[in-house]
Coordinates of C-alpha atoms in Angstrom, one line a residue:
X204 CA 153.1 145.2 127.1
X205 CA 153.7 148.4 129.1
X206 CA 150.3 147.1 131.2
X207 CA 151.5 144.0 131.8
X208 CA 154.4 144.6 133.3
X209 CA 153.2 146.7 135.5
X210 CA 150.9 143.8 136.3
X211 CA 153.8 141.4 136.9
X212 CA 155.6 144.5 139.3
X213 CA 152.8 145.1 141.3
X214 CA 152.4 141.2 142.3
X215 CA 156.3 140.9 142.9
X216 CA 156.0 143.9 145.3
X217 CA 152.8 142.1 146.5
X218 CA 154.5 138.9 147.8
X219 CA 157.8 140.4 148.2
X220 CA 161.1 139.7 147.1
X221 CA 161.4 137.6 150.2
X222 CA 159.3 135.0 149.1
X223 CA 161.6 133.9 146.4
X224 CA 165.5 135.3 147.4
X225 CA 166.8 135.3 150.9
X226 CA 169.3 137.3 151.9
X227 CA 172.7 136.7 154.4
X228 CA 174.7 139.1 156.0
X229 CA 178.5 138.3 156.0
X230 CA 180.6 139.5 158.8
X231 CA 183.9 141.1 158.1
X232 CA 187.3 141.3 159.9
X233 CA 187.2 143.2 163.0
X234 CA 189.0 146.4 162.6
X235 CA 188.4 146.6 159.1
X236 CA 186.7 149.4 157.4
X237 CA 184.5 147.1 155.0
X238 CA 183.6 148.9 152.1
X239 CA 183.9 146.9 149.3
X240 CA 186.4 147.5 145.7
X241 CA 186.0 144.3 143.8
X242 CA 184.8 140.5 144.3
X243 CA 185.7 137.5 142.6
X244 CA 186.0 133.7 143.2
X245 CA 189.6 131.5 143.0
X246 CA 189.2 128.5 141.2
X247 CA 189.0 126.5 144.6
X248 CA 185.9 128.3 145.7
X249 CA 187.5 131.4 147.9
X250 CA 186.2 134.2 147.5
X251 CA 188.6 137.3 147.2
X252 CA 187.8 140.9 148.3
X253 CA 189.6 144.4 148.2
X254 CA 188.5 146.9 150.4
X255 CA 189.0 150.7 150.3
X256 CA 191.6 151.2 152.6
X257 CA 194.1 148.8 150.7
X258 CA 193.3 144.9 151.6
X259 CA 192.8 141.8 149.7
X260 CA 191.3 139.3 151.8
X261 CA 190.3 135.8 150.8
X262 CA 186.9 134.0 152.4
X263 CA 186.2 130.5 153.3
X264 CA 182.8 130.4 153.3
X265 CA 183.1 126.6 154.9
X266 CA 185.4 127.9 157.6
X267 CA 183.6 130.8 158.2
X268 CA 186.9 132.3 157.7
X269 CA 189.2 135.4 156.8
X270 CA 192.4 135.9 155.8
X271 CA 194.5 138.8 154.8
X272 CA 196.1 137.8 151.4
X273 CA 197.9 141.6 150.3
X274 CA 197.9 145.2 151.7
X275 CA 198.9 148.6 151.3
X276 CA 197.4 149.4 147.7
X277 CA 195.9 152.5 147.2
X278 CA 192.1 152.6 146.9
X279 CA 191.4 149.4 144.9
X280 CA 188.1 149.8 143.1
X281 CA 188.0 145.8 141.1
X282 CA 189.9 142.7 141.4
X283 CA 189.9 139.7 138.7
X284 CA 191.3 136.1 140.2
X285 CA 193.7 135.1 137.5
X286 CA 194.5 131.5 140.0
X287 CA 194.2 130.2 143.5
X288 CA 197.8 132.2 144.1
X289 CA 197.1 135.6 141.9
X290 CA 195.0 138.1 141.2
X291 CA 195.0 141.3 139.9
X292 CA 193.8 144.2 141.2
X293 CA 193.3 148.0 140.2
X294 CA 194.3 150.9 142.0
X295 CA 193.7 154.4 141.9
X296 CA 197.8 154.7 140.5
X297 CA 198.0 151.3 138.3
X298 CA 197.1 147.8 137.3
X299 CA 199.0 145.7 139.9
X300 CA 199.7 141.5 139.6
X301 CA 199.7 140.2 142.8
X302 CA 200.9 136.3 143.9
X303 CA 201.6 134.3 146.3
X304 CA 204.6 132.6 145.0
X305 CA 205.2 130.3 148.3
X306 CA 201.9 129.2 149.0
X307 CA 201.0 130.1 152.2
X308 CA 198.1 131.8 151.7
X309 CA 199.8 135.5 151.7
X310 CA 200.6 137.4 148.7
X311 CA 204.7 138.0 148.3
X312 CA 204.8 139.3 144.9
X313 CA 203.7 142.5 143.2
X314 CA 204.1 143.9 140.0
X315 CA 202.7 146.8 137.9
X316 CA 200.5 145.5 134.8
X317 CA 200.7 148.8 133.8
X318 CA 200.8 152.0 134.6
X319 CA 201.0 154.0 131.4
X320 CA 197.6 156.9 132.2
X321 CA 197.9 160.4 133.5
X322 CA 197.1 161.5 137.1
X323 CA 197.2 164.8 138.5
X324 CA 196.1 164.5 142.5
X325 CA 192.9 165.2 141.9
X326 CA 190.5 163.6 144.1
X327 CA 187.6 162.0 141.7
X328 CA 190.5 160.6 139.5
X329 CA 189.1 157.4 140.3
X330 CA 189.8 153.7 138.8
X331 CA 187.3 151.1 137.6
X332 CA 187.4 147.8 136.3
X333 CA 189.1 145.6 135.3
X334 CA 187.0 143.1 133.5
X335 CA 188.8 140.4 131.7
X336 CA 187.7 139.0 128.3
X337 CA 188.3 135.6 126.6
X338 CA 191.8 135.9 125.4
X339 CA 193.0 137.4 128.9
X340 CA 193.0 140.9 128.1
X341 CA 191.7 143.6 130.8
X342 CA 189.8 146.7 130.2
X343 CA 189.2 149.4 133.1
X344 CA 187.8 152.9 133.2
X345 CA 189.4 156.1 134.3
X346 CA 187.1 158.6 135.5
X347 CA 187.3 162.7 135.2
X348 CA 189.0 164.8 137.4
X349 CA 186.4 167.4 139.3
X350 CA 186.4 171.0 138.9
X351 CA 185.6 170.2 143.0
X352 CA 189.3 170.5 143.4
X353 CA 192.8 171.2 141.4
X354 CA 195.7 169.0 140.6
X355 CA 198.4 168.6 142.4
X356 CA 202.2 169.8 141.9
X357 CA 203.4 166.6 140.9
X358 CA 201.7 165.4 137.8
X359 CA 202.2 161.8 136.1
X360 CA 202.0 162.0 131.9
X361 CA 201.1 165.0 129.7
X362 CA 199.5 168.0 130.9
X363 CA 197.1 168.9 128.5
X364 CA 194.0 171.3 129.2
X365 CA 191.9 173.3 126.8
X366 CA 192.2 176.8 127.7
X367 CA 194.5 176.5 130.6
X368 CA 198.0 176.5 131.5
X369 CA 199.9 174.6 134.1
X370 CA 200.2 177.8 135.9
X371 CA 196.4 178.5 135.7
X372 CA 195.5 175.6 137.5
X373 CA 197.5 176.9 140.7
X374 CA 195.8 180.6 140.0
X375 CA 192.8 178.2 141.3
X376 CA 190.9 179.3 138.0
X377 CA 190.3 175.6 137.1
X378 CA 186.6 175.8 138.0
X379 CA 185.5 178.5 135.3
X380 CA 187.7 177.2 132.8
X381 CA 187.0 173.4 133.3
X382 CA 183.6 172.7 133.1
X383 CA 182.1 170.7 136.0
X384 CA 184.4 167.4 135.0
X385 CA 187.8 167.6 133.1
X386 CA 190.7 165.9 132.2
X387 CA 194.2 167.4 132.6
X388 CA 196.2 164.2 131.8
X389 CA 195.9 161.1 129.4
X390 CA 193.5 159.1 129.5
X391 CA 190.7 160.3 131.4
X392 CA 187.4 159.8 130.5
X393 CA 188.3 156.5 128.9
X394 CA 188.3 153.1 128.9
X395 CA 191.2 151.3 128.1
X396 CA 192.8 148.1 127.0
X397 CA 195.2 146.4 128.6
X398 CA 196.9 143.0 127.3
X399 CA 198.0 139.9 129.4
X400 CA 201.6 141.7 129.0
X401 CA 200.7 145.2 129.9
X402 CA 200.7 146.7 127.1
X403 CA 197.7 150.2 126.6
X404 CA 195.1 150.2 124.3
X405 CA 193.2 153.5 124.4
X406 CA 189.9 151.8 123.5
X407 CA 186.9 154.6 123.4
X408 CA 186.6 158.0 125.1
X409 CA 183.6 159.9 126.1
X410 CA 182.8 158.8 129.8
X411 CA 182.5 160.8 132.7
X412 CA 182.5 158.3 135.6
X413 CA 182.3 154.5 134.4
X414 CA 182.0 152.6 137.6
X415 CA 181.0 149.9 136.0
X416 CA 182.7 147.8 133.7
X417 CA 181.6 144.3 132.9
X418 CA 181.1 141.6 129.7
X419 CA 178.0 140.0 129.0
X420 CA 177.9 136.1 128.4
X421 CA 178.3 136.4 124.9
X422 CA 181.8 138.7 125.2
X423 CA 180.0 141.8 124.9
X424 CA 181.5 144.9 127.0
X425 CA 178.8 147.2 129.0
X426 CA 179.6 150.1 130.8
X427 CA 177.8 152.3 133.2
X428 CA 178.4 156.0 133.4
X429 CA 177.0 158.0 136.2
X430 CA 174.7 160.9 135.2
X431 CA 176.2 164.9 135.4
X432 CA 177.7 167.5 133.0
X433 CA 176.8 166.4 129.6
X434 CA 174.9 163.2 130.8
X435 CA 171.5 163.9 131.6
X436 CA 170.5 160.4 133.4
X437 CA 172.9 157.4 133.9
X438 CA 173.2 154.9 131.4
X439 CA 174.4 151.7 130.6
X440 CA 176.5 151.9 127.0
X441 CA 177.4 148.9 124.8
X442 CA 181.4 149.7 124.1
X443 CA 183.2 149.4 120.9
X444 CA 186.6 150.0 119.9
X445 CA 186.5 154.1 119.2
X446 CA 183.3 155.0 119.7
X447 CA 182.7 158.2 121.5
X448 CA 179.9 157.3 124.6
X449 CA 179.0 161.6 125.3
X450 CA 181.6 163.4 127.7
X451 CA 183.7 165.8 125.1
X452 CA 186.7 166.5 128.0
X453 CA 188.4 162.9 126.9
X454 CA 188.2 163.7 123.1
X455 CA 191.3 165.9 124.3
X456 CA 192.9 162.8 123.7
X457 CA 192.1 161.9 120.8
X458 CA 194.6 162.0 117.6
X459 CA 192.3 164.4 115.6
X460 CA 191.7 166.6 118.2
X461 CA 193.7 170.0 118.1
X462 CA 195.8 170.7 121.3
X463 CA 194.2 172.8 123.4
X464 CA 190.8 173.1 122.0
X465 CA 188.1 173.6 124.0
X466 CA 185.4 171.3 124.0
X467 CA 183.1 174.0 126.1
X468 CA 183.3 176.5 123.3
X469 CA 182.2 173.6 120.3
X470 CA 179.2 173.7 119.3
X471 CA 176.9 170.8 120.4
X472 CA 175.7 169.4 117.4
X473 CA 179.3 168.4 116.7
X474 CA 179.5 166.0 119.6
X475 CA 176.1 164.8 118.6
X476 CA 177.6 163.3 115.0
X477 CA 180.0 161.4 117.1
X478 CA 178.0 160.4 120.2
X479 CA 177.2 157.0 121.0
X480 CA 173.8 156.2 122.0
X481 CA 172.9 154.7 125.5
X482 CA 172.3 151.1 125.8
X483 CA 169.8 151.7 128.4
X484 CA 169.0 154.9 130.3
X485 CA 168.2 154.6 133.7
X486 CA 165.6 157.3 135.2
X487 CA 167.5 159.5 137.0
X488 CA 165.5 159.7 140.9
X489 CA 163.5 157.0 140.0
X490 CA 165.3 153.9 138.9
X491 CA 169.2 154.9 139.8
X492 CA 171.4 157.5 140.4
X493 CA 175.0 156.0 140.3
X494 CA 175.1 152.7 138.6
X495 CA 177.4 150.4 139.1
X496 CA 179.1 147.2 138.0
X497 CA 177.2 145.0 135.4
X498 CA 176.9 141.1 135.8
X499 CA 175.4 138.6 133.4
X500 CA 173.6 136.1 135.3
X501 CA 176.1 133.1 135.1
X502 CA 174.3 130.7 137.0
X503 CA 172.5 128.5 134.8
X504 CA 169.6 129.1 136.4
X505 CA 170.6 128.5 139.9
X506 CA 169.9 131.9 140.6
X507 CA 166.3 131.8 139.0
X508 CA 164.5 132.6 135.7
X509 CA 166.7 135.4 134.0
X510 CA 170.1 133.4 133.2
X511 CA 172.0 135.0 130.8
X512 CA 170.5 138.7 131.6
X513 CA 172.0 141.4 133.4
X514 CA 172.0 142.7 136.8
X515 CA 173.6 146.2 137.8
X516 CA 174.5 147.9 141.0
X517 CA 172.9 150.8 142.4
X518 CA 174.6 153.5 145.2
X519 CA 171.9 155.8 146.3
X520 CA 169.0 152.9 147.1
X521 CA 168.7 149.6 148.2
X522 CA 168.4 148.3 144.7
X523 CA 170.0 145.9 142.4
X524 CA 168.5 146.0 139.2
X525 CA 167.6 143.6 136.3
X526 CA 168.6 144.4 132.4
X527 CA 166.9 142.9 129.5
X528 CA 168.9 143.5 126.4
X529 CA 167.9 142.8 122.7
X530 CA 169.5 143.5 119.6
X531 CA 167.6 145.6 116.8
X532 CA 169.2 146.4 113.6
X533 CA 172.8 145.7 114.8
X534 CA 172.5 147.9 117.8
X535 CA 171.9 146.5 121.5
X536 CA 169.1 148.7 123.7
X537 CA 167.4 147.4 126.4
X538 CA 164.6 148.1 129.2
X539 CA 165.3 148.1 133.2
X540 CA 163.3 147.2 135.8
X541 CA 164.2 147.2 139.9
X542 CA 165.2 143.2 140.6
X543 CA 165.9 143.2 144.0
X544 CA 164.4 146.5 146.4
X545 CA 164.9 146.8 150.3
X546 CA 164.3 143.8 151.9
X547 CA 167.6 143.9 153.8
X548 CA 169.9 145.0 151.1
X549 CA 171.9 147.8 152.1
X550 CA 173.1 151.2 150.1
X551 CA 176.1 151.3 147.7
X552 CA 175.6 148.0 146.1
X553 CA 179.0 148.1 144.3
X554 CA 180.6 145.0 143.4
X555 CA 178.9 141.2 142.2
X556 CA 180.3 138.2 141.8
X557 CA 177.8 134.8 141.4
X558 CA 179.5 131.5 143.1
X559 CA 179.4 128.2 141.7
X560 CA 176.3 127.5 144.1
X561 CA 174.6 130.4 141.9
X562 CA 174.3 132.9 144.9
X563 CA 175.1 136.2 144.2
X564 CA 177.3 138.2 146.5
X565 CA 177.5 141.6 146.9
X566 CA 179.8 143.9 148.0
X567 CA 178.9 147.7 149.3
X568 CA 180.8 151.0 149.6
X569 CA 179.8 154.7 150.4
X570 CA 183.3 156.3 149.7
X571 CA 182.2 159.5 151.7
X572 CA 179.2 160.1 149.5
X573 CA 175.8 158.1 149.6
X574 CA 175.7 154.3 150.2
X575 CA 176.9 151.9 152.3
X576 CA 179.6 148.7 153.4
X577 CA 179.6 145.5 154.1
X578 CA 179.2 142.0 152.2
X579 CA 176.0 140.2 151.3
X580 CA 174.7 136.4 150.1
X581 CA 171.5 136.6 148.0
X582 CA 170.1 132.9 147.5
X583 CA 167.1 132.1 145.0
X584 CA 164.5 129.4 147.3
X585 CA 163.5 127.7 144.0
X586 CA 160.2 129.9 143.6
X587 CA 159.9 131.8 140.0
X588 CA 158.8 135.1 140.8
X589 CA 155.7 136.9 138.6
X590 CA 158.1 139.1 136.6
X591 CA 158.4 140.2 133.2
X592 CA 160.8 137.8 131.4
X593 CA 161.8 140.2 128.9
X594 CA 161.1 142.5 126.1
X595 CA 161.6 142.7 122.7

């Protein structure tokens, strides 16, 4: 098996991915920085994009055409297209509903989903998601804060740290006491529920940077985290209701864990009884370094052979990769393989969404580190590349 698909990787590589995807360039708004937050399709065939300095834009691919549908959010990292006049967007401070009540193509209307999670200021309190399931409901991911930097004066929810005061945090002892990630305020390192109605669901703990939150086909939720303290490689992590996925500093938050305890001074083979196992790990240098948003392949097999499987985002190469799952004994695990290398794909592949034609699109960002911006088409030519199919 393990001989064979090397086989079937070496003749990919051999004819190139070229010879069975093309891919398109899309230009962006002049004047706009272009690295991409979140995708998605309206129901009439727009495609909708945020961007990282605040925009939601719609695209008509027919028209060749642009048009600024909101502004002024703060750092928007996914969008979901609820109809052809809302979406709904999240931002660094809040799960925001945005419409176009009139119309005319530009949004009038915005309210707060919900807001109901800690910041502090700090600069990595980042935002992912959201992805929506069957019945409407939303689930995002709330990354750490970074011992890179302290929190700021003004705090939103609880202060709660594990062997540090409010106070200590301004003595600019944070990094000592911290650990390399942390959470200072509810509910980092999680990722949440959130109904049609707003209302919070704290749905699992234990992540460190989950900037990628997506449901397979069958309404299964997959998350990636991105490899650090207390995660040795990325992975890709089948997410339950309460499970613990591996980062203690988000057990903080838990209702059986003692107020300021700290999770650096417990012993390890404590958080190994409650850790999750990865999904799939992804070699850290060699396959990916930052992960990002899972898609199932939802184009019936206009996109090619691997309907139904997943592909995932990568930041640090020009890679998209492919996911085969299968289930053993109740549990999901799964091998990875690179899908789509080079060939014109930029850095920072972020965000997908598939169109009703079956081409994926894919949006990039860099966000000061490693990567890159811009949007791209990827079209299958009809070919069926030599590639594994899948594993078992």
């Amino acid at each position: 098996m393990l001989f064979a698909g090397l086989v079937a990787a070496v003749s990919m590589r051999a004819g190139g991915i070229g010879d069975y995807y093309s891919l398109e360039n899309i230009a962006t708004p002049k004047g706009l920085d272009p690295q991409v937050g979140g995708l998605d399709f309206l129901p009439d065939g727009r495609l909708v994009a945020c961007f990282h300095r605040g925009e939601v834009y719609t695209y008509d691919s027919g028209k060749v055409e642009w048009k600024l549908f909101a502004d002024g959010l703060q750092e928007p990292l996914g969008i979901v297209a609820i109809n052809d006049r809302e979406v709904v967007v999240m931002q660094r401070s809040e799960l925001t509903r945005i419409t176009d009540t009139d119309g005319n193509g530009e949004a009038d209307q915005y309210k707060t989903v919900c807001d109901d999670f800690g910041m502090t200021g700090n600069y990595h309190e980042f935002a992912f998601g959201p992805a929506r399931d069957a019945r409407g409901n939303l689930y995002v991911g709330l990354n750490l804060a970074s011992s890179g930097a302290s929190i700021r004066p003004e705090l939103r929810g609880e202060f709660r740290h594990y062997g540090l005061s409010r106070e200590g945090f301004k003595a600019n002892s944070y990094g000592r006491a911290s650990g390399r990630m942390y959470t200072a305020t509810p509910y980092r390192g999680w990722v949440l529920k959130i109904t049609p109605e707003g209302e919070m669901t704290p749905f699992a703990p234990g992540f460190r940077s989950p900037n990628g939150v997506g449901f397979d086909l069958d309404g299964q939720l997959f998350v990636t985290d991105n490899q650090g303290d207390w995660l040795g490689t990325s992975k890709l992590f089948h997410v339950q209701r309460g499970k613990f996925y591996g980062h203690p500093a988000s057990l903080a938050w838990t209702n059986e864990w003692k107020k300021g305890r700290n999770p650096l001074k417990v012993a390890s083979a404590e958080f190994d009884g409650k850790r999750t196992r990865g999904t799939v790990l992804f070699p850290h240098g060699l396959m990916a370094n930052s992960p990002t948003q899972p898609i199932p392949d939802s184009s019936g097999g206009k996109f090619g052979p691997f309907a139904g499987q997943l592909f995932v985002g990568e930041m640090n190469q020009p890679r998209i990769m492919r996911v085969m799952l299968d289930k053993v004994a109740g549990e999901w695990q799964g091998a990875c393989v690179p899908f789509y290398d080079a060939a014109g794909l930029g850095t920072g592949n972020h965000r997908f969404v598939f169109g009703a034609d079956g081409n994926l699109w894919v949006g990039q960002t860099h966000l000061s580190w490693v990567g890159g911006q811009g949007v791209q088409r990827i079209k299958w030519n009809g070919k069926t590349p030599m590639e594994v199919e899948s594993m078992k």
